[in-house]
Short mmCIF file of C-alpha atoms (C1' of nucleotides) in Angstrom, two decimals:
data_model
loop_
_atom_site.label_atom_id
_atom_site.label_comp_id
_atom_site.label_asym_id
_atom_site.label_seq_id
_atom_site.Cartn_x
_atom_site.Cartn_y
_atom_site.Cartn_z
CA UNK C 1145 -65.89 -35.24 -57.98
CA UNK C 1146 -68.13 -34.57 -55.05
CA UNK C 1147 -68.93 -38.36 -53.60
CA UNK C 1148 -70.84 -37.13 -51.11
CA UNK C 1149 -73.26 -34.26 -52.48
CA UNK C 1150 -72.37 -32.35 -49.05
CA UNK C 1151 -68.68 -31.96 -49.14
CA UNK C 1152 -67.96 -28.81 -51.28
CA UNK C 1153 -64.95 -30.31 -53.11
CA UNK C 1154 -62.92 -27.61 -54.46
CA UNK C 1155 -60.02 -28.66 -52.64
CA UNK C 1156 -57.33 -26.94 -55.00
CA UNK C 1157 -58.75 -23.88 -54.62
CA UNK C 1158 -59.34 -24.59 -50.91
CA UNK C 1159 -55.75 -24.44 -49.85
CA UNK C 1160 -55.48 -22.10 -46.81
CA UNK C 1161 -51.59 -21.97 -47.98
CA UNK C 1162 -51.74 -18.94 -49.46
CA UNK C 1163 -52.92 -17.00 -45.89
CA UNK C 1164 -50.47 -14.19 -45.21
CA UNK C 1165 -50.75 -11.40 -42.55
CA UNK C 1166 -51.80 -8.11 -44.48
CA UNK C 1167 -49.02 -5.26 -44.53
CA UNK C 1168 -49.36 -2.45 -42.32
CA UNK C 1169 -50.39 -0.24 -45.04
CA UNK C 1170 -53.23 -2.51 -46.07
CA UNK C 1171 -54.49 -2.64 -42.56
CA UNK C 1172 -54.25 1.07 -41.59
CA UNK C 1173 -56.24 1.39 -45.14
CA UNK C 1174 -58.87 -0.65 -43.95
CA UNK C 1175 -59.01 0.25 -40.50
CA UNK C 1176 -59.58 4.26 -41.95
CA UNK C 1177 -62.20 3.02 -44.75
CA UNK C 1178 -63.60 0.89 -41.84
CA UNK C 1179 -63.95 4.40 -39.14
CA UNK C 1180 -65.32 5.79 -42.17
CA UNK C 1181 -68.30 3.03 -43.17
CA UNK C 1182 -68.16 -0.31 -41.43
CA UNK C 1183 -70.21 -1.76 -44.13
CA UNK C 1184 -69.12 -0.36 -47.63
CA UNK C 1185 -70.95 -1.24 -50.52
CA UNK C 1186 -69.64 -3.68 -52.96
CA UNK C 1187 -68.27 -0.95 -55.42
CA UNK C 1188 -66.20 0.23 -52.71
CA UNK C 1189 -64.92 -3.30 -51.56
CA UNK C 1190 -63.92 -3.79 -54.90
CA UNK C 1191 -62.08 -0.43 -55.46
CA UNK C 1192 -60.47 -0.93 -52.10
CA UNK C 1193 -59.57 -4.41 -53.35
CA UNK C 1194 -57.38 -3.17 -56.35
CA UNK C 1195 -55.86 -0.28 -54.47
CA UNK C 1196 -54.67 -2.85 -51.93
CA UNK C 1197 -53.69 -5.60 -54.00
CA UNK C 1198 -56.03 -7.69 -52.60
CA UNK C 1199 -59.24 -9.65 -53.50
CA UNK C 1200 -62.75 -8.39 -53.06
CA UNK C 1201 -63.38 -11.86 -51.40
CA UNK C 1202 -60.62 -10.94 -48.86
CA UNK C 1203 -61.70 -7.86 -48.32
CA UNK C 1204 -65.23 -8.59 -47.66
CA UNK C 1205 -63.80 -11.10 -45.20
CA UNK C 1206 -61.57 -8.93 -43.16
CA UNK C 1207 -64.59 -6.25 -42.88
CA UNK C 1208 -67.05 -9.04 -41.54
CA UNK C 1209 -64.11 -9.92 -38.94
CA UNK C 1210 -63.53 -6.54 -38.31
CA UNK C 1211 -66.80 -6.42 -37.41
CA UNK C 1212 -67.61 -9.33 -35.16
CA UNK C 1213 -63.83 -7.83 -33.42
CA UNK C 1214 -65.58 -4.44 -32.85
CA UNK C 1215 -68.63 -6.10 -30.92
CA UNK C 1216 -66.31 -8.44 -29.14
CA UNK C 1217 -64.39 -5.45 -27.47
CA UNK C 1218 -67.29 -3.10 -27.20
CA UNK C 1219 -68.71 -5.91 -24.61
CA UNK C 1220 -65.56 -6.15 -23.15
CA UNK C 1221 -65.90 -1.83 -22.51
CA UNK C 1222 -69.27 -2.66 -21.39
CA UNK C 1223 -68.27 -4.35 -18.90
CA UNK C 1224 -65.29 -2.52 -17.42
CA UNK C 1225 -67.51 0.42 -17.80
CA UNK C 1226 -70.50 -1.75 -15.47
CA UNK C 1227 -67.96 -2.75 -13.01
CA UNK C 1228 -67.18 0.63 -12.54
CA UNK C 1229 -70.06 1.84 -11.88
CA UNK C 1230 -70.81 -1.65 -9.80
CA UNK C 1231 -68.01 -0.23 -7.43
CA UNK C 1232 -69.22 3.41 -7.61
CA UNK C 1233 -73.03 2.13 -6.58
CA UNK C 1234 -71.18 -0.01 -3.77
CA UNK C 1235 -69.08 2.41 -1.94
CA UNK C 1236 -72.73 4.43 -2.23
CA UNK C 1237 -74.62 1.59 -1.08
CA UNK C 1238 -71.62 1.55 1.91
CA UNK C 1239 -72.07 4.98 3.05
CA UNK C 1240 -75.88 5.11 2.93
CA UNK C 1241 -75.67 2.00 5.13
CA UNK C 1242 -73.37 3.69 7.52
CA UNK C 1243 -75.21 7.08 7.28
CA UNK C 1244 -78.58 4.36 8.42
CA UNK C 1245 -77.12 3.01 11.61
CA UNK C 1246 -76.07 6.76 12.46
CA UNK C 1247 -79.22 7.91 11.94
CA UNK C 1248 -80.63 5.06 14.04
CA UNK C 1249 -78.46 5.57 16.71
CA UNK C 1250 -79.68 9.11 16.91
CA UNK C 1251 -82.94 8.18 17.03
CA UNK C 1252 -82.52 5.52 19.97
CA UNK C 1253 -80.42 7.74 21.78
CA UNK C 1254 -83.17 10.61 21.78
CA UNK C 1255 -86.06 7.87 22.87
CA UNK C 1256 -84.02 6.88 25.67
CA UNK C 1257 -83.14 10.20 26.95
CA UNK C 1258 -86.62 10.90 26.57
CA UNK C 1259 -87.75 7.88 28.54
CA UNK C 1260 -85.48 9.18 31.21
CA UNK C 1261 -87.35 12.58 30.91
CA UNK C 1262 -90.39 11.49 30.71
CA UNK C 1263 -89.92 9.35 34.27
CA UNK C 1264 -88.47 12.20 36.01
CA UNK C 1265 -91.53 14.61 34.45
CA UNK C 1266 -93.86 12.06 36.18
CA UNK C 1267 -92.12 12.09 39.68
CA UNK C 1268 -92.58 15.74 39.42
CA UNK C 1269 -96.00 15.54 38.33
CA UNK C 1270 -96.71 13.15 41.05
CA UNK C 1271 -95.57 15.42 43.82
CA UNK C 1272 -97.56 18.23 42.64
CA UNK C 1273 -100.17 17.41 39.92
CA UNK C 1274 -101.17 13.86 39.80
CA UNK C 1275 -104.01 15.07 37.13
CA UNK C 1276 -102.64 13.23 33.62
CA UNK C 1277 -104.17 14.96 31.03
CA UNK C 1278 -105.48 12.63 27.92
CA UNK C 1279 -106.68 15.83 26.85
CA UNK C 1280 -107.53 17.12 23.12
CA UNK C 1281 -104.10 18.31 22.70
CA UNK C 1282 -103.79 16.04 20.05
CA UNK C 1283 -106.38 17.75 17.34
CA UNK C 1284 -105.21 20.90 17.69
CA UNK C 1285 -102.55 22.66 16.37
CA UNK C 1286 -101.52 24.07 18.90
CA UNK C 1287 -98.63 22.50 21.41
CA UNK C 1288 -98.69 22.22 24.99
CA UNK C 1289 -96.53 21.44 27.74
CA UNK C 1290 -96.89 17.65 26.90
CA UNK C 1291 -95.89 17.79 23.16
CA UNK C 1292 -92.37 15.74 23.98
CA UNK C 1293 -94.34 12.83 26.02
CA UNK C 1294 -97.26 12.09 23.48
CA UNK C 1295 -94.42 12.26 20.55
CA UNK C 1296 -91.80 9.95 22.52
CA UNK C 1297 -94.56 7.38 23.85
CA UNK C 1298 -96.45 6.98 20.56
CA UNK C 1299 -92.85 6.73 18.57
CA UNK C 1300 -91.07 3.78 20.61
CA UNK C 1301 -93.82 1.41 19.40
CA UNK C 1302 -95.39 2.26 15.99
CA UNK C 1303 -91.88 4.46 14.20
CA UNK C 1304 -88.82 2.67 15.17
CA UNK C 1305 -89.69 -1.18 14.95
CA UNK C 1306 -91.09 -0.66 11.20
CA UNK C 1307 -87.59 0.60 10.70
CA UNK C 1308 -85.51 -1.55 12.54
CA UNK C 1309 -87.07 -4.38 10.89
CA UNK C 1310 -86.43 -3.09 7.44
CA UNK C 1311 -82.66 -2.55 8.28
CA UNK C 1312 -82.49 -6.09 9.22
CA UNK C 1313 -82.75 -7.03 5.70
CA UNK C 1314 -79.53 -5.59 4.58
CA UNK C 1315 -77.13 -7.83 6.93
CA UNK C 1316 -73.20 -7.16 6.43
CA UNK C 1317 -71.84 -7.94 3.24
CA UNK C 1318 -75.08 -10.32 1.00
CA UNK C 1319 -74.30 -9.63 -2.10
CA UNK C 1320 -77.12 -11.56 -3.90
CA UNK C 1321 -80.39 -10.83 -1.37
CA UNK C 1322 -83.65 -11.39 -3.12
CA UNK C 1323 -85.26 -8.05 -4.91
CA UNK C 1324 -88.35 -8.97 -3.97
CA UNK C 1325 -87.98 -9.15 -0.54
CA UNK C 1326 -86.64 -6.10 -0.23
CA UNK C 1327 -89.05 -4.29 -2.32
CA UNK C 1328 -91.62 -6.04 -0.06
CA UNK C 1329 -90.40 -4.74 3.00
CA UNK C 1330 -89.81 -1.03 1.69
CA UNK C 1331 -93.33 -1.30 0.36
CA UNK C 1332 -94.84 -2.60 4.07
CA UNK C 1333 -92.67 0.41 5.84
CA UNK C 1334 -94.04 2.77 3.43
CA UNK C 1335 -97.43 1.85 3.96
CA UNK C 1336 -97.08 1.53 7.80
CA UNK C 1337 -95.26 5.11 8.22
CA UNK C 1338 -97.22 6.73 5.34
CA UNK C 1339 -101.10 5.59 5.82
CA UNK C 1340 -100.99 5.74 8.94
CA UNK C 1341 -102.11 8.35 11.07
CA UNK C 1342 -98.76 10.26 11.74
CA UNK C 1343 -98.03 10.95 15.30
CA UNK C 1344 -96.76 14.61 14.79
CA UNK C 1345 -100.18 15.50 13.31
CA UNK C 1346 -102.11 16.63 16.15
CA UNK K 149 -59.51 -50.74 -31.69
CA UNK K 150 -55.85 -49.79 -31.58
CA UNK K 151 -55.31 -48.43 -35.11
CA UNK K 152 -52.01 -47.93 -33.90
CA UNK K 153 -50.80 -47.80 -37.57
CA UNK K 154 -49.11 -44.39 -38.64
CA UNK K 155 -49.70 -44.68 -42.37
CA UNK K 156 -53.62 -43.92 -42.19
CA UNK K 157 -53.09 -40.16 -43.06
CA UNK K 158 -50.02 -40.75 -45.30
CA UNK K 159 -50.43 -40.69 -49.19
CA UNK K 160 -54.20 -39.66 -48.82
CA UNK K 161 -54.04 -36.44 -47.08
CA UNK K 162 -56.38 -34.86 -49.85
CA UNK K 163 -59.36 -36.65 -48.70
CA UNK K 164 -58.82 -36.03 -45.53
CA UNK K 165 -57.87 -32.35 -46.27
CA UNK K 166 -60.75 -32.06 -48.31
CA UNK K 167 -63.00 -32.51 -44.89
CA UNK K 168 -62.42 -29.14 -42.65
CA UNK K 169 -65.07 -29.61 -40.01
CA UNK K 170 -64.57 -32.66 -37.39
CA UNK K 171 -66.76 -35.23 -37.51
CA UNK K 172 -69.34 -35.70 -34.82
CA UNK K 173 -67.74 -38.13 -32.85
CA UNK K 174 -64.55 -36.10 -32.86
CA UNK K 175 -65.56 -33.50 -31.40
CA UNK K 176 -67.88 -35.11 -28.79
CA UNK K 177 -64.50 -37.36 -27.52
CA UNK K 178 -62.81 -33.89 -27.65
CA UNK K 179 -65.31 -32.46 -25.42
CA UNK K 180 -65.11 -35.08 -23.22
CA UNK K 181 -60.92 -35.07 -22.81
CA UNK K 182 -61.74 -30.85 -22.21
CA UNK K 183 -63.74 -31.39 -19.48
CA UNK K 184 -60.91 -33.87 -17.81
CA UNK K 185 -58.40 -31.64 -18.45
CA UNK K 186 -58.59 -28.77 -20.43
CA UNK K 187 -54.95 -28.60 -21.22
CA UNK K 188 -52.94 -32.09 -21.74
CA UNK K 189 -49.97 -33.49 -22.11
CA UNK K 190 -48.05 -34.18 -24.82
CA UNK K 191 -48.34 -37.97 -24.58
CA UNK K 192 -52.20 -37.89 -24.57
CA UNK K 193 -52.07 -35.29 -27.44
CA UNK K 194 -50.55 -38.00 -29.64
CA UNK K 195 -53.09 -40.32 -28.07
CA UNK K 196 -55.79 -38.46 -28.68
CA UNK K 197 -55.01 -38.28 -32.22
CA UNK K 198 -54.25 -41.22 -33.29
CA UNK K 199 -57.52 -42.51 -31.28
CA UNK K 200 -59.52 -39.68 -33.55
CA UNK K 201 -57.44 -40.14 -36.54
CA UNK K 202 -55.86 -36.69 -36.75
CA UNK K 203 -52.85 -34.93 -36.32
CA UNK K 204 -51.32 -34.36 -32.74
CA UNK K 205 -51.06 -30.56 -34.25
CA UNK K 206 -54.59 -30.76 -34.78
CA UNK K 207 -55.66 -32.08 -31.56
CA UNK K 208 -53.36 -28.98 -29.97
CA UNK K 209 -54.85 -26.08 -31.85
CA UNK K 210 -58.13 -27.89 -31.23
CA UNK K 211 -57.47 -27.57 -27.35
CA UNK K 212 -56.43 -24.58 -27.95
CA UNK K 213 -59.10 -22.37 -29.69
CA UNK K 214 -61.54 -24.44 -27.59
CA UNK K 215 -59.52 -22.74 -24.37
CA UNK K 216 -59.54 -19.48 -25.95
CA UNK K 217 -63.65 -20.10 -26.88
CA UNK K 218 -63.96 -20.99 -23.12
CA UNK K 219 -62.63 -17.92 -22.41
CA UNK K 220 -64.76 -15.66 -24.03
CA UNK K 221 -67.51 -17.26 -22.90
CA UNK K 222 -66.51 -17.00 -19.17
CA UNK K 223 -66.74 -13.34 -19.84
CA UNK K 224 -69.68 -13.25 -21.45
CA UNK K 225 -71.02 -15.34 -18.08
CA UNK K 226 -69.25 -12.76 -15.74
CA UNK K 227 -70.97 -10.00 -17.26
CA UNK K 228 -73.76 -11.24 -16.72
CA UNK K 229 -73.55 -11.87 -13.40
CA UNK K 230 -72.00 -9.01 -12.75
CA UNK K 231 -75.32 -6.99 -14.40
CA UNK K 232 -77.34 -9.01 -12.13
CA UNK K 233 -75.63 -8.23 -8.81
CA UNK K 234 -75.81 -4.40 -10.44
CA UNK K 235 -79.36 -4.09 -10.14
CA UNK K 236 -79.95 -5.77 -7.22
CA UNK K 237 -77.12 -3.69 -5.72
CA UNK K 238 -79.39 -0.98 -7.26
CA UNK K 239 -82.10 -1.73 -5.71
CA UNK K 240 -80.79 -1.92 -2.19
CA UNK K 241 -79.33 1.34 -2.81
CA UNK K 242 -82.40 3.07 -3.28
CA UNK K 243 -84.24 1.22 -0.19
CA UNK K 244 -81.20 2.49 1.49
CA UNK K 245 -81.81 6.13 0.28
CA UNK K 246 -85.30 5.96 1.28
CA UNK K 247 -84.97 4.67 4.81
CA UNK K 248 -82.50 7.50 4.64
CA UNK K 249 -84.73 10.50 3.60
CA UNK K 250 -87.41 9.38 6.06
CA UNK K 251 -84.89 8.72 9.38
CA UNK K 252 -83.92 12.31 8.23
CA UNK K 253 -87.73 13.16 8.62
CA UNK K 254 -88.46 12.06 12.01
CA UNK K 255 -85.00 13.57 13.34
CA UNK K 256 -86.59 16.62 11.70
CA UNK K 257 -89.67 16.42 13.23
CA UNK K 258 -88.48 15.16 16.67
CA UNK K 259 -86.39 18.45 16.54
CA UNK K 260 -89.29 20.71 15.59
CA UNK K 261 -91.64 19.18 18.43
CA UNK K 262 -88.70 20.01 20.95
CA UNK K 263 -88.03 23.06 20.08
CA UNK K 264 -92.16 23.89 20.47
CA UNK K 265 -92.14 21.92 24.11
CA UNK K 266 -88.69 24.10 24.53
CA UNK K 267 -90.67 27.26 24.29
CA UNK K 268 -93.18 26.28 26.47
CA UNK K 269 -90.78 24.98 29.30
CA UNK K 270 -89.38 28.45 29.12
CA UNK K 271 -92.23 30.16 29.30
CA UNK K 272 -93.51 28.25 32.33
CA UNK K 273 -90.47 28.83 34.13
CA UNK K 274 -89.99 32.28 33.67
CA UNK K 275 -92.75 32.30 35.80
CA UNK K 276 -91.82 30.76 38.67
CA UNK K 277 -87.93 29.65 38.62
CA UNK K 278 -85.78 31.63 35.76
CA UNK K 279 -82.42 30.13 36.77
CA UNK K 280 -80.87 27.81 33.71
CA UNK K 281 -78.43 25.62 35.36
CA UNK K 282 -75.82 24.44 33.14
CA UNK K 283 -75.13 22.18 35.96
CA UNK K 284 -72.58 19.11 36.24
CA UNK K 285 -75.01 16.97 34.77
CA UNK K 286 -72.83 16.25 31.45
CA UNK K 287 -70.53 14.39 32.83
CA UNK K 288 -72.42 12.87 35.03
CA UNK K 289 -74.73 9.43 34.28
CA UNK K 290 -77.56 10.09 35.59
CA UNK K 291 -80.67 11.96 33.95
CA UNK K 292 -81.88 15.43 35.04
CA UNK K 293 -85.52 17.09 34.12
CA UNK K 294 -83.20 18.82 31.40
CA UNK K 295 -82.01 16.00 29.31
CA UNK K 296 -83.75 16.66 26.28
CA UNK K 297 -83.29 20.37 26.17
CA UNK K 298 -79.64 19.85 26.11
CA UNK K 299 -79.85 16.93 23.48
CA UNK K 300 -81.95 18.68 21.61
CA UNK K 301 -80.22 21.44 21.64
CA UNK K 302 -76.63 20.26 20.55
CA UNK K 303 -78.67 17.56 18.31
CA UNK K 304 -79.36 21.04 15.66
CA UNK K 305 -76.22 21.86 14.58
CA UNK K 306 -73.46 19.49 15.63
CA UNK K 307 -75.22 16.48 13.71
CA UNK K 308 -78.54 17.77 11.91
CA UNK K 309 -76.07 19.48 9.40
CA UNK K 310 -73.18 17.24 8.48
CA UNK K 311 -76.35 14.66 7.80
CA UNK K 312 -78.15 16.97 5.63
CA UNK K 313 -74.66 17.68 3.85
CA UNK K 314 -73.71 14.09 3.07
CA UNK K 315 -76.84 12.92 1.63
CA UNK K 316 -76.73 15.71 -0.95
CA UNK K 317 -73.98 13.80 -2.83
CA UNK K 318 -76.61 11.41 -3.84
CA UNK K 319 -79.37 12.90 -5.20
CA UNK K 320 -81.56 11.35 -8.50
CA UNK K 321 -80.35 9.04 -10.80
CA UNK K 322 -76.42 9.98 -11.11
CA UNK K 323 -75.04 6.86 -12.10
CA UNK K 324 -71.84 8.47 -12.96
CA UNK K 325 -70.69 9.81 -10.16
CA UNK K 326 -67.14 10.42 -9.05
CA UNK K 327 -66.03 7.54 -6.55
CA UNK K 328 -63.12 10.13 -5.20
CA UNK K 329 -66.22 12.54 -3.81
CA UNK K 330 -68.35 10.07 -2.42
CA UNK K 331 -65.33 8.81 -0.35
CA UNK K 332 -64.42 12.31 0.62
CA UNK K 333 -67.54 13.22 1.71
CA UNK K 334 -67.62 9.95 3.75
CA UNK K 335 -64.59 10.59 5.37
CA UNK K 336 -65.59 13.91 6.43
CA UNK K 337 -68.87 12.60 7.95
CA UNK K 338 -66.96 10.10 10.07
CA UNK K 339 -64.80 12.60 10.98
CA UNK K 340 -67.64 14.80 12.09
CA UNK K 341 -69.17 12.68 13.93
CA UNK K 342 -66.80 9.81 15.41
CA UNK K 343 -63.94 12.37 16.28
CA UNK K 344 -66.52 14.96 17.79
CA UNK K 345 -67.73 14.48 21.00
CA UNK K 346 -71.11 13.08 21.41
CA UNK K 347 -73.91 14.84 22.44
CA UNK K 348 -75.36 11.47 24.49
CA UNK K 349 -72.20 11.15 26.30
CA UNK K 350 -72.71 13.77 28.69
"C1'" DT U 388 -83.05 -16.47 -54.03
"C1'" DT U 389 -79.53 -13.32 -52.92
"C1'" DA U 390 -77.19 -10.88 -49.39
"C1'" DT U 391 -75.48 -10.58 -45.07
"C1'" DA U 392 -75.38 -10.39 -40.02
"C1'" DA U 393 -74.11 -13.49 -36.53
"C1'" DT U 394 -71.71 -17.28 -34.93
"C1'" DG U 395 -68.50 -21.12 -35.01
"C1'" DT U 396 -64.39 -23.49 -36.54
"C1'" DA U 397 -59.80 -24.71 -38.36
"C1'" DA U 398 -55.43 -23.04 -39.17
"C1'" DT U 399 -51.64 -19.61 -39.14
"C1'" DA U 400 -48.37 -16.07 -37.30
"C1'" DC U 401 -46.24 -13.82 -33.58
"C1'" DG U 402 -44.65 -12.76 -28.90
"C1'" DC E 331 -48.66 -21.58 -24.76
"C1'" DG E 332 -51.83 -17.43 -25.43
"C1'" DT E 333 -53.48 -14.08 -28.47
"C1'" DA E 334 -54.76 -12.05 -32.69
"C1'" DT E 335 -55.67 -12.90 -37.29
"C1'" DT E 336 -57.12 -15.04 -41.78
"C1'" DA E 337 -60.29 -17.74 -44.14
"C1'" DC E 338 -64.18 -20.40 -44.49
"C1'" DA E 339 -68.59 -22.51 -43.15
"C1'" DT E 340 -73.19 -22.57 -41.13
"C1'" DT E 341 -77.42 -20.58 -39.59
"C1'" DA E 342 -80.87 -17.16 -39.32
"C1'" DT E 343 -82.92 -13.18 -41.12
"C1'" DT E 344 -84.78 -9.99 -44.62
#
DNA sequence: TTATAATGTAATACG
DNA sequence: CGTATTACATTATT
């Protein structure tokens, strides 16, 4: 019989000839005992066996395929269900991005009007009052005359580079930028805007 | 080498019935022919087989479950990469949303701080020169002493507000947000502020 | 060791 | 051919 110890030799029995498709009323049977316990005990395998017509072996069988079929198509709704929500995070990610550069714009548009301010302040200042005041406006709470200067001057150079540079790491369309950078330079801009002394605290 | 003989498989199909699995070296030249072409012709079929020792209908459904393997496996590799870009898209997201919230800051405060050096321009004038010129300045380019009063004071609520509105959609961790109102709201924005006039273009 | 979940493979049926 | 299905086998786990 078996030459080789390893080759299971029950090759009568091992006929795949008699593989026929199950009738519809076998499967809808199955597919309502399966809603109802995707892993029946053995009893039940064998009761729906005989009500089916089938073996307990075949039985057994489909429920293991029906199985591994289940976990093949809940990965497939997985993933339609993460692309989804890859596009819903990307239109986000699109609008934040635009909402950014708006905001930026506002921002450079106020320090230049500012500048421009600030210049014409001084030629007024210099026809009149050439005194400039370093005074100890800034430690108190109080705001003077000179509130829109100290703010504008002390912005330009310590606010908006910080955030310029942290924009620049989001370039146009890179879908696969390193985490870690990025994490790096939201963790430097924190740290620059937030530990250091803010220049709307006088 | 050319075992071109026919008869091999003829009166002894048991044995080689018996054997279901493909032997080692089978499978490894099948491989091999896959990654050449994953879908041959007829004519190498038969060569294939006879080359192996198997049937041409063998070597077919071979190439064929091994295409429909390949398959699943693609998918499998496409969710993952699609996870992957996910959280990094994540990621960026919320840097994005940070940036955001603290841009939104400083307009804030750069608002606030005007509105105090406001008051005090006021007050100083009343004193001496109480006449508010709403002069041709807008349209022209160059910058009076009143620049960032009238910035400032347009800045509150043509733009300050449709901001504020728009970053509302996003708030926490709402991963299931509807696409449609995120692209409404982003439509209105850049209506609001692209089809608007500007407040720097006097 | 038995049982079975998980995975892979060969073959079949159908569109 | 592509896809789903049937049946079986192998491996790992408990």
């Amino acid at each position: 019989m078996s030459v080789s110890g390893v080759s299971t030799v029950e090759t009568r029995r091992n006929k795949n000839e008699g593989r026929k498709r199950f009738t519809d009323k076998q499967i809808s049977f199955l597919e309502y005992m399966f809603e109802t316990q995707s892993r029946p005990e053995l009893r039940m395998k064998h009761q729906v066996a005989s009500k089916l017509g089938l073996h307990p072996r075949q039985v057994a069988i489909w429920f293991q395929n029906k199985r591994a079929r289940s976990k093949s198509r809940q990965i497939e709704q997985e993933y339609n269900t993460l692309k989804h929500d890859y596009e819903t995070l990307a239109s986000k990610s699109e609008s934040l991005k635009k909402e950014n550069q708006a905001l930026l714009n506002q921002l450079e548009m106020l320090r230049d009007v500012a500048d421009r301010h600030q210049e014409n302040t001084r030629r007024l200042d210099s026809t009149g009052n050439s005194s400039i005041e370093e005074s100890d406006d800034r430690i108190t709470n109080s705001p003077t005359k000179n509130d829109a200067n100290i703010m504008l001057e002390s912005y330009s150079p310590k606010i908006s580079v910080p955030f310029y540079e942290s924009v620049a790491y989001f370039g146009e369309e890179s879908k696969f930028v390193d985490i870690e950078e990025q994490l790096c330079s939201v963790n430097d801009w924190e740290e620059t805007t937030c530990d250091v002394p803010k220049w709307w605290e006088f």
